[in-house]
PDB file of C-alpha atoms in Angstrom:
ATOM      1  CA  MET A   1      33.548  96.930 -33.743  1.00 57.00           C
ATOM      2  CA  SER A   2      35.668 100.057 -33.731  1.00 82.00           C
ATOM      3  CA  LYS A   3      39.198  98.947 -32.885  1.00 86.00           C
ATOM      4  CA  GLU A   4      39.990 102.449 -31.678  1.00 93.00           C
ATOM      5  CA  PHE A   5      37.071 102.404 -29.240  1.00 94.00           C
ATOM      6  CA  GLN A   6      37.987  98.965 -27.868  1.00 93.00           C
ATOM      7  CA  ARG A   7      41.600 100.060 -27.511  1.00 94.00           C
ATOM      8  CA  TYR A   8      40.494 103.167 -25.597  1.00 96.00           C
ATOM      9  CA  VAL A   9      38.221 101.199 -23.267  1.00 96.00           C
ATOM     10  CA  VAL A  10      40.825  98.542 -22.519  1.00 96.00           C
ATOM     11  CA  THR A  11      43.484 101.200 -21.970  1.00 96.00           C
ATOM     12  CA  ARG A  12      41.280 103.006 -19.421  1.00 97.00           C
ATOM     13  CA  VAL A  13      40.678  99.784 -17.521  1.00 98.00           C
ATOM     14  CA  LYS A  14      44.388  98.931 -17.549  1.00 97.00           C
ATOM     15  CA  ARG A  15      45.128 102.458 -16.305  1.00 97.00           C
ATOM     16  CA  ALA A  16      42.752 102.027 -13.358  1.00 97.00           C
ATOM     17  CA  ILE A  17      44.260  98.636 -12.519  1.00 98.00           C
ATOM     18  CA  VAL A  18      47.780 100.087 -12.516  1.00 97.00           C
ATOM     19  CA  ASP A  19      46.864 103.314 -10.697  1.00 97.00           C
ATOM     20  CA  TYR A  20      45.402 101.468  -7.728  1.00 97.00           C
ATOM     21  CA  GLY A  21      47.343  98.188  -7.852  1.00 97.00           C
ATOM     22  CA  MET A  22      44.162  96.195  -8.343  1.00 98.00           C
ATOM     23  CA  ILE A  23      45.642  92.983  -9.759  1.00 98.00           C
ATOM     24  CA  ALA A  24      48.980  91.314  -9.042  1.00 97.00           C
ATOM     25  CA  ASP A  25      50.774  88.299 -10.415  1.00 97.00           C
ATOM     26  CA  GLY A  26      49.119  85.060  -9.315  1.00 97.00           C
ATOM     27  CA  ASP A  27      45.788  86.623  -8.309  1.00 98.00           C
ATOM     28  CA  ARG A  28      42.580  84.645  -8.585  1.00 98.00           C
ATOM     29  CA  VAL A  29      39.927  87.205  -9.521  1.00 98.00           C
ATOM     30  CA  ALA A  30      36.235  86.474  -9.026  1.00 98.00           C
ATOM     31  CA  VAL A  31      33.962  88.569 -11.250  1.00 98.00           C
ATOM     32  CA  GLY A  32      30.528  89.205  -9.774  1.00 96.00           C
ATOM     33  CA  LEU A  33      27.986  88.589 -12.553  1.00 96.00           C
ATOM     34  CA  SER A  34      24.490  90.048 -12.313  1.00 91.00           C
ATOM     35  CA  GLY A  35      23.162  89.671 -15.833  1.00 90.00           C
ATOM     36  CA  GLY A  36      23.516  93.408 -16.438  1.00 92.00           C
ATOM     37  CA  LYS A  37      25.706  95.158 -18.992  1.00 95.00           C
ATOM     38  CA  ASP A  38      28.266  96.340 -16.428  1.00 96.00           C
ATOM     39  CA  SER A  39      29.325  92.926 -15.159  1.00 96.00           C
ATOM     40  CA  SER A  40      29.312  91.406 -18.660  1.00 97.00           C
ATOM     41  CA  VAL A  41      31.570  94.183 -19.943  1.00 98.00           C
ATOM     42  CA  LEU A  42      33.797  93.795 -16.876  1.00 98.00           C
ATOM     43  CA  LEU A  43      34.347  90.083 -17.479  1.00 98.00           C
ATOM     44  CA  HIS A  44      34.987  90.597 -21.192  1.00 97.00           C
ATOM     45  CA  ILE A  45      37.481  93.436 -20.722  1.00 98.00           C
ATOM     46  CA  LEU A  46      39.355  91.721 -17.901  1.00 98.00           C
ATOM     47  CA  ASN A  47      39.671  88.708 -20.171  1.00 97.00           C
ATOM     48  CA  LEU A  48      41.164  90.930 -22.890  1.00 96.00           C
ATOM     49  CA  VAL A  49      43.556  92.440 -20.345  1.00 97.00           C
ATOM     50  CA  ARG A  50      44.534  89.011 -19.059  1.00 96.00           C
ATOM     51  CA  ARG A  51      45.637  87.895 -22.518  1.00 93.00           C
ATOM     52  CA  VAL A  52      48.127  90.742 -22.941  1.00 92.00           C
ATOM     53  CA  ALA A  53      49.138  91.563 -19.359  1.00 93.00           C
ATOM     54  CA  PRO A  54      52.744  90.958 -18.282  1.00 93.00           C
ATOM     55  CA  ILE A  55      51.400  89.253 -15.149  1.00 95.00           C
ATOM     56  CA  LYS A  56      49.436  86.046 -14.829  1.00 96.00           C
ATOM     57  CA  PHE A  57      46.038  85.987 -13.135  1.00 98.00           C
ATOM     58  CA  SER A  58      42.906  83.870 -13.441  1.00 97.00           C
ATOM     59  CA  LEU A  59      39.234  84.846 -13.785  1.00 98.00           C
ATOM     60  CA  HIS A  60      36.207  83.138 -12.274  1.00 98.00           C
ATOM     61  CA  GLY A  61      32.623  84.224 -12.998  1.00 98.00           C
ATOM     62  CA  ILE A  62      30.186  83.985 -10.072  1.00 97.00           C
ATOM     63  CA  TYR A  63      26.437  84.542 -10.193  1.00 95.00           C
ATOM     64  CA  VAL A  64      24.701  84.903  -6.825  1.00 94.00           C
ATOM     65  CA  ASP A  65      21.036  84.039  -7.380  1.00 90.00           C
ATOM     66  CA  PRO A  66      18.850  86.019  -4.935  1.00 88.00           C
ATOM     67  CA  GLY A  67      16.031  83.561  -5.570  1.00 83.00           C
ATOM     68  CA  TRP A  68      14.138  84.890  -8.548  1.00 82.00           C
ATOM     69  CA  ASP A  69      13.797  83.577 -12.083  1.00 80.00           C
ATOM     70  CA  MET A  70      16.815  84.380 -14.284  1.00 81.00           C
ATOM     71  CA  GLU A  71      18.180  82.879 -17.498  1.00 86.00           C
ATOM     72  CA  VAL A  72      21.285  81.583 -15.753  1.00 89.00           C
ATOM     73  CA  ASN A  73      22.286  79.481 -18.756  1.00 93.00           C
ATOM     74  CA  VAL A  74      22.883  82.699 -20.723  1.00 94.00           C
ATOM     75  CA  LEU A  75      25.587  83.659 -18.227  1.00 95.00           C
ATOM     76  CA  ARG A  76      26.998  80.139 -18.182  1.00 96.00           C
ATOM     77  CA  GLU A  77      27.286  80.119 -21.987  1.00 96.00           C
ATOM     78  CA  PHE A  78      28.839  83.591 -21.930  1.00 96.00           C
ATOM     79  CA  CYS A  79      31.547  82.388 -19.537  1.00 97.00           C
ATOM     80  CA  GLU A  80      32.134  79.342 -21.720  1.00 97.00           C
ATOM     81  CA  ARG A  81      32.733  81.597 -24.743  1.00 96.00           C
ATOM     82  CA  GLU A  82      35.163  83.657 -22.688  1.00 96.00           C
ATOM     83  CA  GLU A  83      36.797  80.425 -21.457  1.00 96.00           C
ATOM     84  CA  VAL A  84      36.197  81.471 -17.847  1.00 97.00           C
ATOM     85  CA  PRO A  85      34.873  79.040 -15.188  1.00 98.00           C
ATOM     86  CA  PHE A  86      31.292  79.801 -14.108  1.00 97.00           C
ATOM     87  CA  TYR A  87      29.925  79.268 -10.603  1.00 97.00           C
ATOM     88  CA  TYR A  88      26.277  79.450  -9.580  1.00 95.00           C
ATOM     89  CA  LYS A  89      25.415  80.305  -5.960  1.00 93.00           C
ATOM     90  CA  PRO A  90      21.728  79.877  -5.016  1.00 91.00           C
ATOM     91  CA  THR A  91      20.400  81.894  -2.047  1.00 91.00           C
ATOM     92  CA  ASN A  92      17.091  82.907  -0.440  1.00 88.00           C
ATOM     93  CA  ILE A  93      17.978  86.618  -0.321  1.00 87.00           C
ATOM     94  CA  ALA A  94      14.802  87.724  -2.135  1.00 80.00           C
ATOM     95  CA  GLU A  95      12.653  85.830   0.384  1.00 83.00           C
ATOM     96  CA  VAL A  96      14.512  87.372   3.328  1.00 83.00           C
ATOM     97  CA  VAL A  97      14.308  90.928   1.970  1.00 80.00           C
ATOM     98  CA  PHE A  98      10.786  90.991   0.529  1.00 78.00           C
ATOM     99  CA  ASP A  99       8.831  88.302   2.410  1.00 74.00           C
ATOM    100  CA  ILE A 100      10.417  87.877   5.841  1.00 79.00           C
ATOM    101  CA  ARG A 101      11.766  91.377   6.494  1.00 75.00           C
ATOM    102  CA  GLN A 102       9.338  93.174   4.125  1.00 73.00           C
ATOM    103  CA  GLU A 103      11.818  96.015   3.739  1.00 71.00           C
ATOM    104  CA  LYS A 104      10.341  99.350   2.639  1.00 73.00           C
ATOM    105  CA  ASN A 105      13.744 100.320   1.219  1.00 74.00           C
ATOM    106  CA  PRO A 106      15.117  96.905   0.259  1.00 78.00           C
ATOM    107  CA  CYS A 107      18.137  97.860  -1.852  1.00 78.00           C
ATOM    108  CA  ALA A 108      20.705  98.342   0.917  1.00 80.00           C
ATOM    109  CA  LEU A 109      19.940  95.041   2.660  1.00 82.00           C
ATOM    110  CA  CYS A 110      19.729  93.135  -0.626  1.00 83.00           C
ATOM    111  CA  ALA A 111      23.057  94.558  -1.823  1.00 84.00           C
ATOM    112  CA  ASN A 112      24.772  93.725   1.481  1.00 87.00           C
ATOM    113  CA  LEU A 113      23.485  90.152   1.499  1.00 89.00           C
ATOM    114  CA  ARG A 114      24.381  89.572  -2.151  1.00 91.00           C
ATOM    115  CA  ARG A 115      27.847  91.045  -1.656  1.00 92.00           C
ATOM    116  CA  GLY A 116      28.408  88.880   1.403  1.00 92.00           C
ATOM    117  CA  ALA A 117      27.378  85.756  -0.509  1.00 93.00           C
ATOM    118  CA  LEU A 118      29.624  86.750  -3.421  1.00 95.00           C
ATOM    119  CA  ASN A 119      32.646  87.412  -1.207  1.00 95.00           C
ATOM    120  CA  ASN A 120      32.223  84.176   0.740  1.00 94.00           C
ATOM    121  CA  THR A 121      31.787  82.158  -2.458  1.00 95.00           C
ATOM    122  CA  ALA A 122      34.901  83.770  -3.928  1.00 96.00           C
ATOM    123  CA  ARG A 123      36.893  82.948  -0.789  1.00 96.00           C
ATOM    124  CA  ASP A 124      35.648  79.343  -0.827  1.00 95.00           C
ATOM    125  CA  LEU A 125      36.840  79.067  -4.442  1.00 96.00           C
ATOM    126  CA  GLY A 126      40.293  80.277  -3.442  1.00 97.00           C
ATOM    127  CA  CYS A 127      39.913  83.738  -4.998  1.00 98.00           C
ATOM    128  CA  ASN A 128      41.651  86.634  -3.287  1.00 97.00           C
ATOM    129  CA  LYS A 129      40.103  89.426  -5.399  1.00 98.00           C
ATOM    130  CA  VAL A 130      36.454  90.195  -6.197  1.00 98.00           C
ATOM    131  CA  ALA A 131      35.814  92.481  -9.186  1.00 98.00           C
ATOM    132  CA  LEU A 132      32.605  94.504  -9.407  1.00 98.00           C
ATOM    133  CA  GLY A 133      31.297  96.338 -12.469  1.00 97.00           C
ATOM    134  CA  HIS A 134      30.850  99.810 -10.983  1.00 97.00           C
ATOM    135  CA  HIS A 135      31.711 102.621 -13.406  1.00 97.00           C
ATOM    136  CA  LEU A 136      32.265 106.374 -13.063  1.00 97.00           C
ATOM    137  CA  ASP A 137      28.552 107.215 -13.099  1.00 97.00           C
ATOM    138  CA  ASP A 138      28.088 104.857 -10.139  1.00 96.00           C
ATOM    139  CA  VAL A 139      30.871 106.707  -8.302  1.00 97.00           C
ATOM    140  CA  ILE A 140      29.119 110.051  -8.842  1.00 97.00           C
ATOM    141  CA  GLU A 141      25.658 108.714  -7.991  1.00 96.00           C
ATOM    142  CA  THR A 142      26.954 107.177  -4.752  1.00 95.00           C
ATOM    143  CA  PHE A 143      28.581 110.477  -3.791  1.00 96.00           C
ATOM    144  CA  PHE A 144      25.327 112.396  -4.173  1.00 96.00           C
ATOM    145  CA  MET A 145      23.313 109.667  -2.424  1.00 93.00           C
ATOM    146  CA  SER A 146      25.656 109.937   0.562  1.00 94.00           C
ATOM    147  CA  LEU A 147      25.421 113.729   0.503  1.00 95.00           C
ATOM    148  CA  PHE A 148      21.621 113.938   0.202  1.00 94.00           C
ATOM    149  CA  TYR A 149      20.631 111.021   2.444  1.00 91.00           C
ATOM    150  CA  THR A 150      23.381 110.828   5.086  1.00 92.00           C
ATOM    151  CA  GLY A 151      24.977 114.274   4.958  1.00 94.00           C
ATOM    152  CA  GLN A 152      28.445 112.867   4.248  1.00 93.00           C
ATOM    153  CA  PHE A 153      31.089 113.460   1.575  1.00 91.00           C
ATOM    154  CA  ARG A 154      31.869 109.865   0.602  1.00 92.00           C
ATOM    155  CA  THR A 155      31.722 107.312  -2.178  1.00 95.00           C
ATOM    156  CA  PHE A 156      33.137 103.823  -2.690  1.00 94.00           C
ATOM    157  CA  SER A 157      36.868 103.207  -3.150  1.00 95.00           C
ATOM    158  CA  PRO A 158      38.516 101.705  -6.267  1.00 97.00           C
ATOM    159  CA  ILE A 159      40.037  98.996  -4.041  1.00 97.00           C
ATOM    160  CA  THR A 160      39.028  97.817  -0.560  1.00 97.00           C
ATOM    161  CA  TYR A 161      40.340  95.005   1.611  1.00 96.00           C
ATOM    162  CA  LEU A 162      37.539  93.169   3.428  1.00 94.00           C
ATOM    163  CA  SER A 163      38.932  91.570   6.564  1.00 92.00           C
ATOM    164  CA  ARG A 164      35.768  89.625   7.388  1.00 88.00           C
ATOM    165  CA  SER A 165      35.895  87.579   4.174  1.00 88.00           C
ATOM    166  CA  ASP A 166      39.657  88.045   3.583  1.00 91.00           C
ATOM    167  CA  VAL A 167      39.218  89.208  -0.016  1.00 96.00           C
ATOM    168  CA  THR A 168      39.996  92.495  -1.760  1.00 98.00           C
ATOM    169  CA  MET A 169      37.224  94.193  -3.695  1.00 98.00           C
ATOM    170  CA  ILE A 170      38.271  95.943  -6.918  1.00 98.00           C
ATOM    171  CA  ARG A 171      36.372  98.095  -9.406  1.00 98.00           C
ATOM    172  CA  PRO A 172      38.320  98.176 -12.699  1.00 98.00           C
ATOM    173  CA  LEU A 173      35.647 100.126 -14.656  1.00 98.00           C
ATOM    174  CA  ILE A 174      35.843 103.315 -12.551  1.00 98.00           C
ATOM    175  CA  TYR A 175      37.483 105.320 -15.372  1.00 98.00           C
ATOM    176  CA  LEU A 176      34.689 104.464 -17.819  1.00 98.00           C
ATOM    177  CA  THR A 177      31.344 106.240 -18.102  1.00 97.00           C
ATOM    178  CA  GLN A 178      28.031 104.432 -18.259  1.00 96.00           C
ATOM    179  CA  GLU A 179      27.689 105.348 -21.937  1.00 96.00           C
ATOM    180  CA  GLN A 180      31.086 103.846 -22.744  1.00 97.00           C
ATOM    181  CA  VAL A 181      30.160 100.643 -20.924  1.00 97.00           C
ATOM    182  CA  ARG A 182      26.825 100.516 -22.727  1.00 96.00           C
ATOM    183  CA  GLU A 183      28.505 101.057 -26.096  1.00 96.00           C
ATOM    184  CA  MET A 184      31.028  98.302 -25.402  1.00 96.00           C
ATOM    185  CA  ALA A 185      28.214  95.901 -24.560  1.00 96.00           C
ATOM    186  CA  ARG A 186      26.352  96.862 -27.737  1.00 95.00           C
ATOM    187  CA  GLN A 187      29.305  96.588 -30.085  1.00 94.00           C
ATOM    188  CA  LYS A 188      30.410  93.222 -28.664  1.00 94.00           C
ATOM    189  CA  ASN A 189      26.822  91.941 -28.346  1.00 94.00           C
ATOM    190  CA  LEU A 190      27.382  90.945 -24.721  1.00 95.00           C
ATOM    191  CA  PRO A 191      24.530  89.349 -22.744  1.00 91.00           C
ATOM    192  CA  ILE A 192      22.175  91.717 -20.931  1.00 91.00           C
ATOM    193  CA  LEU A 193      19.328  90.119 -18.974  1.00 89.00           C
ATOM    194  CA  GLU A 194      16.198  91.877 -17.751  1.00 83.00           C
ATOM    195  CA  ASN A 195      16.356  92.726 -14.061  1.00 80.00           C
ATOM    196  CA  PRO A 196      13.545  90.752 -12.350  1.00 78.00           C
ATOM    197  CA  CYS A 197      13.719  92.718  -9.080  1.00 75.00           C
ATOM    198  CA  PRO A 198      10.179  93.915  -8.167  1.00 73.00           C
ATOM    199  CA  VAL A 199      11.441  97.419  -7.299  1.00 76.00           C
ATOM    200  CA  ASN A 200      13.666  97.816 -10.359  1.00 73.00           C
ATOM    201  CA  GLY A 201      13.439 101.385 -11.648  1.00 68.00           C
ATOM    202  CA  ARG A 202      11.740 102.673  -8.473  1.00 74.00           C
ATOM    203  CA  THR A 203      14.694 103.055  -6.138  1.00 81.00           C
ATOM    204  CA  LYS A 204      16.701 105.879  -4.589  1.00 85.00           C
ATOM    205  CA  ARG A 205      19.540 104.797  -6.860  1.00 86.00           C
ATOM    206  CA  GLN A 206      17.313 105.319  -9.893  1.00 89.00           C
ATOM    207  CA  GLU A 207      16.359 108.782  -8.634  1.00 92.00           C
ATOM    208  CA  MET A 208      20.023 109.658  -8.292  1.00 93.00           C
ATOM    209  CA  ARG A 209      20.774 108.218 -11.739  1.00 93.00           C
ATOM    210  CA  GLU A 210      18.203 110.562 -13.244  1.00 95.00           C
ATOM    211  CA  PHE A 211      19.578 113.469 -11.224  1.00 95.00           C
ATOM    212  CA  VAL A 212      23.135 112.863 -12.475  1.00 95.00           C
ATOM    213  CA  ALA A 213      21.881 112.389 -16.047  1.00 95.00           C
ATOM    214  CA  ASN A 214      20.219 115.803 -15.820  1.00 96.00           C
ATOM    215  CA  LEU A 215      23.450 117.352 -14.516  1.00 96.00           C
ATOM    216  CA  LEU A 216      25.336 115.874 -17.460  1.00 96.00           C
ATOM    217  CA  THR A 217      23.031 117.566 -19.943  1.00 96.00           C
ATOM    218  CA  ARG A 218      23.980 120.917 -18.401  1.00 96.00           C
ATOM    219  CA  TYR A 219      27.586 120.141 -17.494  1.00 96.00           C
ATOM    220  CA  PRO A 220      28.949 117.652 -20.054  1.00 94.00           C
ATOM    221  CA  GLU A 221      32.432 117.761 -18.468  1.00 96.00           C
ATOM    222  CA  LEU A 222      31.077 116.484 -15.143  1.00 97.00           C
ATOM    223  CA  HIS A 223      32.723 113.050 -15.467  1.00 96.00           C
ATOM    224  CA  LEU A 224      36.208 114.449 -15.969  1.00 95.00           C
ATOM    225  CA  ARG A 225      35.771 117.204 -13.388  1.00 96.00           C
ATOM    226  CA  PHE A 226      34.474 114.801 -10.766  1.00 96.00           C
ATOM    227  CA  LEU A 227      37.223 112.261 -11.349  1.00 95.00           C
ATOM    228  CA  ASN A 228      39.848 114.987 -11.080  1.00 95.00           C
ATOM    229  CA  ALA A 229      38.232 116.279  -7.872  1.00 94.00           C
ATOM    230  CA  LEU A 230      38.426 112.816  -6.307  1.00 93.00           C
ATOM    231  CA  LYS A 231      42.068 112.412  -7.265  1.00 92.00           C
ATOM    232  CA  THR A 232      43.102 115.850  -5.997  1.00 91.00           C
ATOM    233  CA  ALA A 233      40.811 116.200  -2.957  1.00 87.00           C
ATOM    234  CA  ASP A 234      42.384 118.334  -0.217  1.00 85.00           C
ATOM    235  CA  LEU A 235      40.547 118.264   3.110  1.00 78.00           C
ATOM    236  CA  ARG A 236      42.212 121.536   4.044  1.00 80.00           C
ATOM    237  CA  ASN A 237      39.863 123.217   1.595  1.00 83.00           C
ATOM    238  CA  LEU A 238      36.864 122.100   3.670  1.00 83.00           C
ATOM    239  CA  TRP A 239      35.745 123.428   7.027  1.00 83.00           C
ATOM    240  CA  PRO A 240      37.864 122.663  10.121  1.00 82.00           C
ATOM    241  CA  VAL A 241      36.495 120.254  12.739  1.00 77.00           C
ATOM    242  CA  THR A 242      34.431 122.042  15.377  1.00 80.00           C
ATOM    243  CA  LYS A 243      35.708 122.074  18.963  1.00 78.00           C
TER     244      LYS A 243
END
């Protein structure tokens, strides 16, 4: 692969880690694996960072199975190649969301249950950090979802302490675009499994992904502008609170 491209990608991830103090010496970092390109790239890059970082930290791959058919062995073999321990956590989340609750908009509940299972599994394994594969496009999509559906200016944070599970959630890919993540996965031939979710491609998230993709065709600097806006946000430029 292009050494320059890999160097750029790794440098951006290292920059995000340093900017927000995501990883410290002695950390045990659980990487949430989903079978998608984002989490595979996350594990691979963090492993590259670990080999050259001046601090020592360990990686642990965790796959939370919602209860549908997935080629789990592909993820297990991937972790073996990366020399990272792999943990499989079976759950009945799919049954709860689709059969018992019969959610009309299942994504929020499914994500919360999967994240809870991931965080608790990480804690039980002695991990104090949980790394998720969200990238800059996810940041932007979440912002617009919050704006359009809840009327709030908000998106997820690069680093969040979760008191209930006593772990800290980190997102080291936030300085990378979806295209950069996709290209990294392609060049390194990282495993990407088909998403078996019955509503895959028909969600509010997918609508927002298409919306942001359309914005990017008209405003190609959107990634950089948005990231800069987040870093320099000044609430004094917004309306004052009403009395």
